[in-house]
Coordinates of C-alpha atoms in Angstrom, one line a residue:
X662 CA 16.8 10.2 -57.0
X663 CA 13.8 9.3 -58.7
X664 CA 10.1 10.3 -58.1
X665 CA 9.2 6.8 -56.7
X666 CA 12.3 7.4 -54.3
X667 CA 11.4 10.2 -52.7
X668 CA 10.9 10.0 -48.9
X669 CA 8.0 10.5 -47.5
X670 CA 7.1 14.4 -46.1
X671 CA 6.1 14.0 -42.5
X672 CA 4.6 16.8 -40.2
X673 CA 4.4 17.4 -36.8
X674 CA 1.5 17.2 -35.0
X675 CA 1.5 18.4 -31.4
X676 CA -1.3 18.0 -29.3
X677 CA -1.7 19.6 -25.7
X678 CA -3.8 17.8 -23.2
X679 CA -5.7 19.8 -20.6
X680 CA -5.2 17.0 -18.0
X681 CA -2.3 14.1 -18.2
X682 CA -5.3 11.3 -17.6
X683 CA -6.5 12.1 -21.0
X684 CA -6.1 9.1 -23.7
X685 CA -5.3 9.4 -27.2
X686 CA -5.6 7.1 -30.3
X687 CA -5.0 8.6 -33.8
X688 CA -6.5 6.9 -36.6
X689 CA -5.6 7.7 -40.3
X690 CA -8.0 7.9 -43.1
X691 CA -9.0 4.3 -43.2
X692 CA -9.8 4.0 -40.1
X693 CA -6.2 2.5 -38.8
X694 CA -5.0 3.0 -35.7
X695 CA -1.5 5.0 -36.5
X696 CA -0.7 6.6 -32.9
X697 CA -2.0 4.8 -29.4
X698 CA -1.1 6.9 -26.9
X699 CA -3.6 4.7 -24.2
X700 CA -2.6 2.5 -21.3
X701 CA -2.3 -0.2 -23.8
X702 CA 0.8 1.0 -25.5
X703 CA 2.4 4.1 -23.4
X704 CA 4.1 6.8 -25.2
X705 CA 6.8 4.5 -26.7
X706 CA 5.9 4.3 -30.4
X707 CA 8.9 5.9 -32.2
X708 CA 6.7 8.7 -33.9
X709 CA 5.7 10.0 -30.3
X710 CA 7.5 11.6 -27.9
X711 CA 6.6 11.5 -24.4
X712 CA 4.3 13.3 -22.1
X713 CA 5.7 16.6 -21.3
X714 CA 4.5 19.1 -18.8
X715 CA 4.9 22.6 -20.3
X716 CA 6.6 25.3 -18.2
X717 CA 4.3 27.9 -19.3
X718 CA 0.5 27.9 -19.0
X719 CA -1.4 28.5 -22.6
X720 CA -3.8 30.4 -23.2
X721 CA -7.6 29.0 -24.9
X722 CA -10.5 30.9 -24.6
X723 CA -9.0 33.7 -22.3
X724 CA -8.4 31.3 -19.2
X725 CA -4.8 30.5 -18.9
X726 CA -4.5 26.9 -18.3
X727 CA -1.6 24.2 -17.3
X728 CA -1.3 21.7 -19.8
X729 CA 0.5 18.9 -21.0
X730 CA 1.4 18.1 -24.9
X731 CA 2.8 15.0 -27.4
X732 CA 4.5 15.1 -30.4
X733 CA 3.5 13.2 -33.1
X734 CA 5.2 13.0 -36.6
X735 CA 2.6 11.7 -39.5
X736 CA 2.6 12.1 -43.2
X737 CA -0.1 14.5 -45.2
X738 CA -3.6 13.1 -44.8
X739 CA -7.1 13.0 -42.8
X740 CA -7.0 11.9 -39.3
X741 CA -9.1 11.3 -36.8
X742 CA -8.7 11.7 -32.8
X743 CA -10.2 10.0 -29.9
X744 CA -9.8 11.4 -26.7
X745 CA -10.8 9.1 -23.8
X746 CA -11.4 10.2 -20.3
X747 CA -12.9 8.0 -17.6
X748 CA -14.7 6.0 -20.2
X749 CA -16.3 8.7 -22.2
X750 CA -14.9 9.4 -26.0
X751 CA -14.9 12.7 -27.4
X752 CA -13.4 13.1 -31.3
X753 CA -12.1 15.5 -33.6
X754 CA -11.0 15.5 -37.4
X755 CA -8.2 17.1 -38.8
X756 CA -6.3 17.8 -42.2
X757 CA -2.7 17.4 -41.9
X758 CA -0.6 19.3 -44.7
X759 CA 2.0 21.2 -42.4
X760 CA 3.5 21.5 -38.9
X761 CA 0.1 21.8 -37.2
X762 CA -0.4 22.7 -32.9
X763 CA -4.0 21.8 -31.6
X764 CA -6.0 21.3 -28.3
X765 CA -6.9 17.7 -27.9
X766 CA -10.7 16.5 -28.1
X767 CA -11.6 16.3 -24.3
X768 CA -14.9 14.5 -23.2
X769 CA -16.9 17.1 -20.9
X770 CA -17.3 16.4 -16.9
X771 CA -20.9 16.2 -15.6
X772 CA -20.8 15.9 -12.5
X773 CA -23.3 15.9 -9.0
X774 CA -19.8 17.5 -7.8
X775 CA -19.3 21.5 -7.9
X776 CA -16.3 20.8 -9.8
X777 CA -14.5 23.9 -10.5
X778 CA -14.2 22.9 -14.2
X779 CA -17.6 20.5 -14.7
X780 CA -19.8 21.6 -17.7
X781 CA -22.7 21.0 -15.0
X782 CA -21.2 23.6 -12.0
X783 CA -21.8 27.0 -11.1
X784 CA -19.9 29.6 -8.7
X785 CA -22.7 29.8 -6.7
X786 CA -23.1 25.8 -5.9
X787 CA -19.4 25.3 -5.4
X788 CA -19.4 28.7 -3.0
X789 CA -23.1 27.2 -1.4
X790 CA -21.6 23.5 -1.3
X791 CA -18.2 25.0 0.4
X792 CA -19.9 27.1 2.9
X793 CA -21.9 24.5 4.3
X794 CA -19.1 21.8 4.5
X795 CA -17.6 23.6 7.0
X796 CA -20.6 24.8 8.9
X797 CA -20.5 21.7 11.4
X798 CA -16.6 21.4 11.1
X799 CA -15.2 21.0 14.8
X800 CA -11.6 21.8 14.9
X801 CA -10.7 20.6 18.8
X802 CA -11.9 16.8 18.6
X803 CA -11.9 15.9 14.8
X804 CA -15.2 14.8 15.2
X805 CA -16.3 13.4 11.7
X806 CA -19.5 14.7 10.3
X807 CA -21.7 14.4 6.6
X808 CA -22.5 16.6 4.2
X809 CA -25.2 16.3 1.7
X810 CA -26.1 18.6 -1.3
X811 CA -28.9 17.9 -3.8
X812 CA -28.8 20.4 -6.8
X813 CA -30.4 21.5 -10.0
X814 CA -28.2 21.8 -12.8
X815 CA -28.6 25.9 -12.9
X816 CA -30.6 28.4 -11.0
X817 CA -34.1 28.7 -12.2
X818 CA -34.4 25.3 -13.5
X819 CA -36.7 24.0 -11.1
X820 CA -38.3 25.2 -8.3
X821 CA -38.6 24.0 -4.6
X822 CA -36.3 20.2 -4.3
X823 CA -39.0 18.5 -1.9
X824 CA -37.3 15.8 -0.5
X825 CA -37.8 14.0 2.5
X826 CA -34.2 13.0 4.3
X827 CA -33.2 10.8 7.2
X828 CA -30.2 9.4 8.5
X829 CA -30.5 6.4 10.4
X830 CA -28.5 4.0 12.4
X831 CA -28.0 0.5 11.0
X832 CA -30.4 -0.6 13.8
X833 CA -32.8 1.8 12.5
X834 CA -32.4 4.3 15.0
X835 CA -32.8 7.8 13.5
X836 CA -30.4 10.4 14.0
X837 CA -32.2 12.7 11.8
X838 CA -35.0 14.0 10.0
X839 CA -35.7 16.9 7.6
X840 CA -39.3 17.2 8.4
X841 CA -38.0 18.0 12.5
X842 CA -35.1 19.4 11.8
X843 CA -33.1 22.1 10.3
X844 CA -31.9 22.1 6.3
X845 CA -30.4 24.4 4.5
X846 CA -31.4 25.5 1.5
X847 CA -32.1 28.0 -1.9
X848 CA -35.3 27.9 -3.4
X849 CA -34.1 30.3 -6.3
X850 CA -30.7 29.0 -6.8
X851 CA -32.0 25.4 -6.7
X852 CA -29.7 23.7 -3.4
X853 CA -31.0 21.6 -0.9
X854 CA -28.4 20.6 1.7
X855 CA -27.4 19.3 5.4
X856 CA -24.3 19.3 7.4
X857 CA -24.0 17.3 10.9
X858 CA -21.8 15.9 13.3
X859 CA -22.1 12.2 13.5
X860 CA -20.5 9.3 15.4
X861 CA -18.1 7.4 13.1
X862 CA -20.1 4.3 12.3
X863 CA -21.9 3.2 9.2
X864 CA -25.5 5.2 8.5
X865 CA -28.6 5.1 6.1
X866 CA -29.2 7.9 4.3
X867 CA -32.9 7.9 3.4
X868 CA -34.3 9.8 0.4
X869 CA -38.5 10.3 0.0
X870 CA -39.4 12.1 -2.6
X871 CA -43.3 12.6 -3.0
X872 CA -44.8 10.3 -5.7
X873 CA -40.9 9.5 -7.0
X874 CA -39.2 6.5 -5.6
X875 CA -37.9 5.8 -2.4
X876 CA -34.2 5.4 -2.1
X877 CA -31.7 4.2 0.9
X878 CA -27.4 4.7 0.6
X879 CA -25.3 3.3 3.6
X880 CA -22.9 5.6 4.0
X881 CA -19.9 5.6 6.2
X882 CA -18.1 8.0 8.4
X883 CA -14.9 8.2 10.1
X884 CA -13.1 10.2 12.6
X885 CA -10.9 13.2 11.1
X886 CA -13.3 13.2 8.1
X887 CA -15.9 14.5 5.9
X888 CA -18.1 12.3 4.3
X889 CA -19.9 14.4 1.4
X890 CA -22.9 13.2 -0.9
X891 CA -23.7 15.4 -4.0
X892 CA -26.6 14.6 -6.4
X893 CA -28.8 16.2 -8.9
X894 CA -32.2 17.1 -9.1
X895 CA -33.3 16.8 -12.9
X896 CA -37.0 16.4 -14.2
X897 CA -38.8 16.7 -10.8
X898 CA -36.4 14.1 -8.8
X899 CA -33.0 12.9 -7.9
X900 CA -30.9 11.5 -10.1
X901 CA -29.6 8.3 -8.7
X902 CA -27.5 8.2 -11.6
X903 CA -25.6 11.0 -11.1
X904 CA -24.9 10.4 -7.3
X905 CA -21.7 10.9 -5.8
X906 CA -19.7 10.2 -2.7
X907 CA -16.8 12.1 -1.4
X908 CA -14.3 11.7 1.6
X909 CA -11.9 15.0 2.7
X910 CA -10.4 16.1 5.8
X911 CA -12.5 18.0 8.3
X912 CA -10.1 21.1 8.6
X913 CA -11.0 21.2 4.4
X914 CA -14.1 20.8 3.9
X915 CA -15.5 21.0 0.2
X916 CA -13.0 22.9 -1.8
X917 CA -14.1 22.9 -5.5
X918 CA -10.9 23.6 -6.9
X919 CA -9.6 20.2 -5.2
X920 CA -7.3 18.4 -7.8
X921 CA -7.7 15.3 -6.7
X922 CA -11.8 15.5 -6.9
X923 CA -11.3 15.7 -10.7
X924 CA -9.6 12.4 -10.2
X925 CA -12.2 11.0 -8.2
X926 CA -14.7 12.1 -10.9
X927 CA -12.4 10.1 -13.6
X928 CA -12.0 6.7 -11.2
X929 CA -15.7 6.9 -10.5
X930 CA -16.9 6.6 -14.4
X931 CA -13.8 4.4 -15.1
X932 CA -15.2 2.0 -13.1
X933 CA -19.2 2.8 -14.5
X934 CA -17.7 1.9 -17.3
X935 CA -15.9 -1.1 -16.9
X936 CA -12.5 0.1 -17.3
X937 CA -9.4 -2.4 -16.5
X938 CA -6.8 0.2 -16.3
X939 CA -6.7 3.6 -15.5
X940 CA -4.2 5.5 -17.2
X941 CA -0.7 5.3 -15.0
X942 CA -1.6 9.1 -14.1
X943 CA -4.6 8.6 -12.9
X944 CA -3.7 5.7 -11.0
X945 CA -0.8 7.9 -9.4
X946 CA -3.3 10.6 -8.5
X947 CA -5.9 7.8 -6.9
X948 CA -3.3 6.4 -5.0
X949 CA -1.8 9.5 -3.8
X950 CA -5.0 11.5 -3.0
X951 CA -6.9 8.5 -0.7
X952 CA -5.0 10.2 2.0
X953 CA -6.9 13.2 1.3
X954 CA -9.9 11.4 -0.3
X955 CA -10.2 7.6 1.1
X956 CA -13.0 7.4 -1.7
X957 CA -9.9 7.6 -4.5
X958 CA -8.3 4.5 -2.8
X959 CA -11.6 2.4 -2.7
X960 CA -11.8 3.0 -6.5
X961 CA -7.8 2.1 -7.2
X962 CA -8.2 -0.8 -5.3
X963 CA -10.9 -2.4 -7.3
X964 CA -9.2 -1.1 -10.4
X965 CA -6.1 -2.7 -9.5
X966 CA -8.6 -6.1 -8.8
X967 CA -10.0 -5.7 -12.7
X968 CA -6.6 -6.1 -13.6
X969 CA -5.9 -9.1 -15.8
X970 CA -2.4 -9.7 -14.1
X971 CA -2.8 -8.8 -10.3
X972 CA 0.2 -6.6 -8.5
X973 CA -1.0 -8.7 -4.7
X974 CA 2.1 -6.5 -3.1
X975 CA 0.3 -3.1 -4.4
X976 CA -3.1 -4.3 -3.1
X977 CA -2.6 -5.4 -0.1
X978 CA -0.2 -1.8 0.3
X979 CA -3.4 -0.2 -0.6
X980 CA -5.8 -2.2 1.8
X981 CA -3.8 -1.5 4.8
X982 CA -3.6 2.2 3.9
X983 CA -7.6 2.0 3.7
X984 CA -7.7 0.0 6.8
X985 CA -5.9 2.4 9.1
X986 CA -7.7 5.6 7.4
X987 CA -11.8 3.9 7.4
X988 CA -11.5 1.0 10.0
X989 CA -14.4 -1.2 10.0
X990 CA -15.6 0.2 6.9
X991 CA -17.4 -2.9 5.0
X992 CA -15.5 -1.6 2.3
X993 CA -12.3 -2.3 3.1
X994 CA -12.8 -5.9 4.1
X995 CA -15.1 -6.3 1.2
X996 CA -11.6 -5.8 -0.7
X997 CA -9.9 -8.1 1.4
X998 CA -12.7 -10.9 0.8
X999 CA -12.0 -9.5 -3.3
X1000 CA -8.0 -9.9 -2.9
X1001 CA -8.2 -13.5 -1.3
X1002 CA -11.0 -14.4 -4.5
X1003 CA -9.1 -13.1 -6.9
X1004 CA -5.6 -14.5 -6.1
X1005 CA -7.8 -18.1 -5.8
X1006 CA -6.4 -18.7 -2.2
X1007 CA -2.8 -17.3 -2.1
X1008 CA -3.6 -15.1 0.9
X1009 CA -3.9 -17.1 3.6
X1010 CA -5.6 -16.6 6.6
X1011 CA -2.8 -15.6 8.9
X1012 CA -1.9 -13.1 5.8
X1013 CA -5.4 -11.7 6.1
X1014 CA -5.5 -11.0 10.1
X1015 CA -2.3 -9.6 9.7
X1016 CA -3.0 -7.2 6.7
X1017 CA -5.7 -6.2 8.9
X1018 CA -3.7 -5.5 11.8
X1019 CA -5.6 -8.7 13.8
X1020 CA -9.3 -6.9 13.8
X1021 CA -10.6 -8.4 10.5
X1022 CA -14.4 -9.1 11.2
X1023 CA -15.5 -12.0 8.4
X1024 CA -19.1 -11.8 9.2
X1025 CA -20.6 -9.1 7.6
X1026 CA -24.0 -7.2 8.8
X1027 CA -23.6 -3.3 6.9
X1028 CA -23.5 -2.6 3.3
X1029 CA -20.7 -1.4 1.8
X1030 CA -21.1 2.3 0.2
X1031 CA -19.6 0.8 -3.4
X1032 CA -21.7 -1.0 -5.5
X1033 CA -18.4 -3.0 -7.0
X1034 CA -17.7 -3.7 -3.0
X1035 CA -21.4 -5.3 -2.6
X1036 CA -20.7 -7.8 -5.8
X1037 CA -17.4 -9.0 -4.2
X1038 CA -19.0 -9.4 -0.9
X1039 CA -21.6 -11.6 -2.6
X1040 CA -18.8 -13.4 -4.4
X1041 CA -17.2 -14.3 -1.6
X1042 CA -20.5 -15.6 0.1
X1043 CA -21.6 -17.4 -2.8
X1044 CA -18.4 -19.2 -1.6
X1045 CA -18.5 -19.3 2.1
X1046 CA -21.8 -18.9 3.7
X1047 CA -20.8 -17.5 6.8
X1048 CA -19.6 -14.1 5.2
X1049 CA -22.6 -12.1 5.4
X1050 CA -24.6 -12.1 8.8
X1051 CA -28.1 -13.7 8.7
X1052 CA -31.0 -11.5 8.2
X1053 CA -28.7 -8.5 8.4
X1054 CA -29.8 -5.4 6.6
X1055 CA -26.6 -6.5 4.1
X1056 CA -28.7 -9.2 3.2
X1057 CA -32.1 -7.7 3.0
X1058 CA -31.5 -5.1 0.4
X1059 CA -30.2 -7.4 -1.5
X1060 CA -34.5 -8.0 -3.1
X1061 CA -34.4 -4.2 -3.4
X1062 CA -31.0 -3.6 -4.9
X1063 CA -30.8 -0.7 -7.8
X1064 CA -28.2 -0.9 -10.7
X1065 CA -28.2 2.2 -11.6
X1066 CA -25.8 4.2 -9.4
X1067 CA -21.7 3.3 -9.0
X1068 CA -22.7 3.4 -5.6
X1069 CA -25.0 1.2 -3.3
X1070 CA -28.8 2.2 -3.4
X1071 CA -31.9 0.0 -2.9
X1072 CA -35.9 0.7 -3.4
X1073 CA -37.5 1.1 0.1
X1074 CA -40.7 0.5 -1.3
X1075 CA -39.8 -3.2 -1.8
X1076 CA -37.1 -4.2 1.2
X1077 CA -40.1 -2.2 3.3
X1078 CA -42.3 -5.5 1.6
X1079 CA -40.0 -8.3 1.8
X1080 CA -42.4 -11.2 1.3
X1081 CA -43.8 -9.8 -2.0
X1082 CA -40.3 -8.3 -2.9
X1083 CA -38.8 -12.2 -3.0
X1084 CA -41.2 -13.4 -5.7
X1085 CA -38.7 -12.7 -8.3
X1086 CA -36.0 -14.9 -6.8
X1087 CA -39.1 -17.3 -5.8
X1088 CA -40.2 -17.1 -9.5
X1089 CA -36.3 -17.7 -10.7
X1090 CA -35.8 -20.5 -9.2
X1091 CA -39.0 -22.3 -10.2
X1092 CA -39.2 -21.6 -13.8
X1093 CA -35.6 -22.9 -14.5
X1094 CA -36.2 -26.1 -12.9
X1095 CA -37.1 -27.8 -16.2
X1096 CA -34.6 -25.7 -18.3
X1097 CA -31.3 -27.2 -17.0
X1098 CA -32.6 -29.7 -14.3
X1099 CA -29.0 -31.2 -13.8
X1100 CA -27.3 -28.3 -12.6
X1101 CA -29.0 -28.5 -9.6
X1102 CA -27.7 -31.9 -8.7
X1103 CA -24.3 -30.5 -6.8
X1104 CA -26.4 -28.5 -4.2
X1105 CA -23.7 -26.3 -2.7
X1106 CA -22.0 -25.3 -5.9
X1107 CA -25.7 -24.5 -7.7
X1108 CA -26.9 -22.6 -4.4
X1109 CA -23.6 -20.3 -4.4
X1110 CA -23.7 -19.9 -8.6
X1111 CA -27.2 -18.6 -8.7
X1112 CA -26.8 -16.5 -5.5
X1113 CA -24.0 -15.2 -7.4
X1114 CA -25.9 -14.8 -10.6
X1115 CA -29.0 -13.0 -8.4
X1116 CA -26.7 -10.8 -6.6
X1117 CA -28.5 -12.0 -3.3
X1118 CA -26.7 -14.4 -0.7
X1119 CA -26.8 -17.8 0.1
X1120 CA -29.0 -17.7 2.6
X1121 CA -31.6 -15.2 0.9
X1122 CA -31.5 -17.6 -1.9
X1123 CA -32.1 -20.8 0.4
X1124 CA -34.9 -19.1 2.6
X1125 CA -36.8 -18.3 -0.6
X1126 CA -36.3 -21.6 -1.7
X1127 CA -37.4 -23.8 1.7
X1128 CA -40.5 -21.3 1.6
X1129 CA -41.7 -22.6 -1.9
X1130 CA -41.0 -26.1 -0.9
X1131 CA -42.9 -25.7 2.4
X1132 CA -46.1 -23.9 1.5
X1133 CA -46.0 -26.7 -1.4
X1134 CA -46.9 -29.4 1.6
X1135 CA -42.8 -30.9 1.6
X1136 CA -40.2 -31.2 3.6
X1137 CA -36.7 -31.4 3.5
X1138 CA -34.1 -33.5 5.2
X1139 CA -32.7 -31.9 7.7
X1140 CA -29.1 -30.8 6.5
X1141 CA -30.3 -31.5 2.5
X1142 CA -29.7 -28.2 0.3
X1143 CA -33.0 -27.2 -1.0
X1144 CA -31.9 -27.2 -4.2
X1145 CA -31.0 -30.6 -3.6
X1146 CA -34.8 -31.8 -2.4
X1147 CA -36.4 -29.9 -5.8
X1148 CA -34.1 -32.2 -7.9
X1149 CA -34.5 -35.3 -6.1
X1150 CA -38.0 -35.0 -5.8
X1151 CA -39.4 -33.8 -9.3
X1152 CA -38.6 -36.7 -11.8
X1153 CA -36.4 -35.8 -15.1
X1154 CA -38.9 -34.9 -17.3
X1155 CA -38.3 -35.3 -21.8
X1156 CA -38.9 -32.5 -24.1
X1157 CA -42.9 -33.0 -24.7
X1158 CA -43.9 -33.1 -20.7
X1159 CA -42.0 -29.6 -20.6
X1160 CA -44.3 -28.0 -23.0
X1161 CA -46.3 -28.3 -19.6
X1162 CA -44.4 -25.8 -17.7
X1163 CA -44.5 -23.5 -20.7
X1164 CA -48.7 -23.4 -20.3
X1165 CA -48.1 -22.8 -16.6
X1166 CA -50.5 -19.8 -16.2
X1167 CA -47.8 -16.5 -16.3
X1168 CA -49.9 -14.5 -13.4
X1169 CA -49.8 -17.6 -10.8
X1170 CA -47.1 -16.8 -8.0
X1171 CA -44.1 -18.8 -7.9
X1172 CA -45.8 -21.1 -4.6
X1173 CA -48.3 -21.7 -6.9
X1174 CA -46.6 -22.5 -10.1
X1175 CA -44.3 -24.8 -8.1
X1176 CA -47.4 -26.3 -6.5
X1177 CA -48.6 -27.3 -10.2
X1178 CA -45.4 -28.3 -11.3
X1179 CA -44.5 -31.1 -8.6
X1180 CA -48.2 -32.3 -8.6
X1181 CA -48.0 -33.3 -12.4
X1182 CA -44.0 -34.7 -12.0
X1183 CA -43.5 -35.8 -8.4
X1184 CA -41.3 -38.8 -8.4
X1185 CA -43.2 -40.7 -5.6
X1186 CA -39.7 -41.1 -3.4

């Protein structure tokens, strides 16, 4: 055999994986993918062997840990590997020149959580957290309750978390307040908490912090569970960011070594990130722990809506198993309203009243606690007006809305102002008269796109809209979109009268701009 005919030397290359959710893509020197061991693919490639669960732990770093491990065969080179967990990469290099065993690159958890294993927990938060989950536990009537804990990342970061917390009822009623009643908390080990019994209904969690911002989360609570909120205190406030929401059963309280709120952590920044597909794991473990943790099975629905090919038989599976475990919760029929979007009309009506076992209210008034639920509720109003209820507080944060959380927040300091807070969708709407005039000429389709687009709903959208119109001397029809009225009522205007609306004086409100605009190009109908 000559030299050119010798066959290739080929090593291999196992790697063990600390959790079976992890994802793995090997590249070789050049930056060519030469193992994918993601979602995308599976472990089928002929050069990998499946995901095996090893019998005996391994030791790394003196903690004995269960782990899992591939096999990967590859000739003598450099190689790079990507391990992805819940949208976060973490890499390593290696030199392959024999039979080589290594730990896979595993992004670090920072979490609000006490996780057991999160870079960002400590014994005594997980022990604090766990001890006052269960202080307002009732064993006899299942009686749901909340727990909230605000921490710093370690003892002696910070000092005193001055925060000022209420829970209120959706009709503003409050049910609590930190400055009246008791908290718990550790000025030197940097906790701030509360634990209550509560009637299962939807609440708003209120958040003051002195000269930060001023932040509202609905939250919802059901009998035979805990509802838990974690967050952390960095730089001198919350971290809205880092918020978290958490369901377990009542007799469990918080338990920090909880597999399945390692999973939640993974589903939550999956779907931060804009993941499509969890890894078939992961999807196993949110599907089988929303018994345990309803929160998992509001994040594997929406997964399993992000999916480019839609499993309708899985979904609906997974929305009744909601249904029954969180009632009412605007959640759960925010995934119904999702299901019959998505599948463009395949699920009837009769389909939806029976999936939810006849009690399926349309109308809307609560927000949901997910931020992905709120965008498919105003989806599915930007299509059917009636969804969400007029005026409701699930319209009214919709001005005050933060992005910044997976979960629902909005800025008190503007829905506490609403008629400053809807100049910017006052202001919208004015300044892109001239820019695409036409698309305003179907009214109901251009009323539910830019509702859409706003993240507001119809209604909002048309109030702000008549307002304008009205203080501007005009009136509208009666039954004539407003929308509608603007286009039929300002005259198409060329390229050199536009320049006008570009001198428009920036600091004039949106009444006023409007009031400029229409006196220089009123058509005279």
């Amino acid at each position: 055999m000559s030299a050119s005919e010798t066959p290739i030397q080929r090593f291999t290359l196992i790697i063990y994986l600390r959790t079976a959710d992890l994802e793995l893509t090997i590249y070789n020197g050049y930056g060519e993918i030469v193992a994918d061991m993601t979602q995308r693919t599976g472990y089928d490639s002929t050069t990998i062997q499946y995901l095996q669960r090893l019998e005996d732990s391994i030791t790394k770093d003196g903690e004995s840990l269960i782990v899992w491990k591939v096999s990967v065969k590859l000739s003598r080179g450099l190689y790079q590997i990507d391990g992805q967990l819940g949208g976060r990469i973490e890499q390593a290099q290696i030199r392959l020149n024999q039979n080589t065993d290594i730990f896979a690159p595993q992004p670090k958890v920072y979490s609000a959580v006490p996780l057991a294993e999160a870079v960002t927990s400590k014994d005594y938060y997980a022990q604090a957290a766990s001890d006052l989950s269960k202080s307002a536990v009732t064993q006899e009537d299942k009686a749901p309750n909340l727990l909230v804990f605000i921490r710093t990342i370690k003892e002696g970061q910070e000092f005193l978390i001055d925060i000022h917390l209420r829970i209120l009822e959706a009709n503003g009623n409050i049910v609590f307040d930190s400055k009246t009643h008791s908290t718990s908390q550790d000025v030197e080990k940097g906790w701030f908490g509360i634990s209550l019994l509560l009637e299962p209904r939807g609440y708003v969690l209120e958040l003051n912090e002195p000269r930060q911002q001023r932040r509202a989360i609905p939250i919802w609570v059901t009998k035979n569970f805990q509802t838990q909120v974690f967050g952390l205190h960095t730089n001198g406030k919350v971290s809205y960011e880092s918020i978290r929401l958490l369901m377990a059963e009542i007799s469990c309280g918080f338990n920090p070594g909880d597999p399945y709120l390692a999973a939640s952590e993974i589903t939550t920044t999956s779907l931060v990130a804009g993941c499509r597909n969890l890894t078939g794991h992961a999807m196993k473990e949110a599907l089988s722990g929303k018994f345990e943790n309803p929160i998992l099975g509001l994040f594997a629905a929406h997964n399993l809506l992000r999916r480019n090919e839609l499993d309708m038989g899985l979904i609906m599976e997974v929305i009744r198993n909601l249904r029954w475990m969180l009632n009412d919760s605007p959640d759960v029929v925010a995934l119904t309203l999702m299901a019959q979007t998505k599948s463009k009309g395949r699920l009837d009506n009769d389909l939806i009243n029976r999936l939810n076992e006849g009690a399926f209210n349309i109308c809307l008034s609560f927000p949901p606690t997910l931020q992905a639920s709120y965008l498919g509720i105003i989806e599915a109003d930007s299509l059917n007006s009636f969804v969400v209820e007029e005026k409701s507080l699930l319209e009214t944060i919709g001005i005050g809305l933060c992005t910044d959380s997976p979960f629902v927040t909005w800025d008190l300091n503007l829905t506490d102002k609403p008629e400053q807070s809807i100049e910017w969708v006052k202001k919208e709407v004015v300044l892109s008269l001239f820019s695409s005039t036409s698309q305003y000429e179907k009214s109901a389709s251009a009323i539910g796109e830019m509702s859409k687009t706003m993240g507001i709903t119809r209604n909002l959208l048309k109030s702000a809209i008549f307002d304008v119109i009205e203080k501007a001397g005009q009136v509208a029809n009666e039954g004539e979109s407003p929308l509608e009225f603007m286009s039929q009522n300002i005259k198409k205007v060329d390229t050199v009268e536009q320049k006008f609306v570009s001198t428009i004086e920036p600091n004039l409100s949106a009444d006023e701009a409007y009031q400029a605009i229409t006196k220089k190009f009123l058509s005279g109908k």
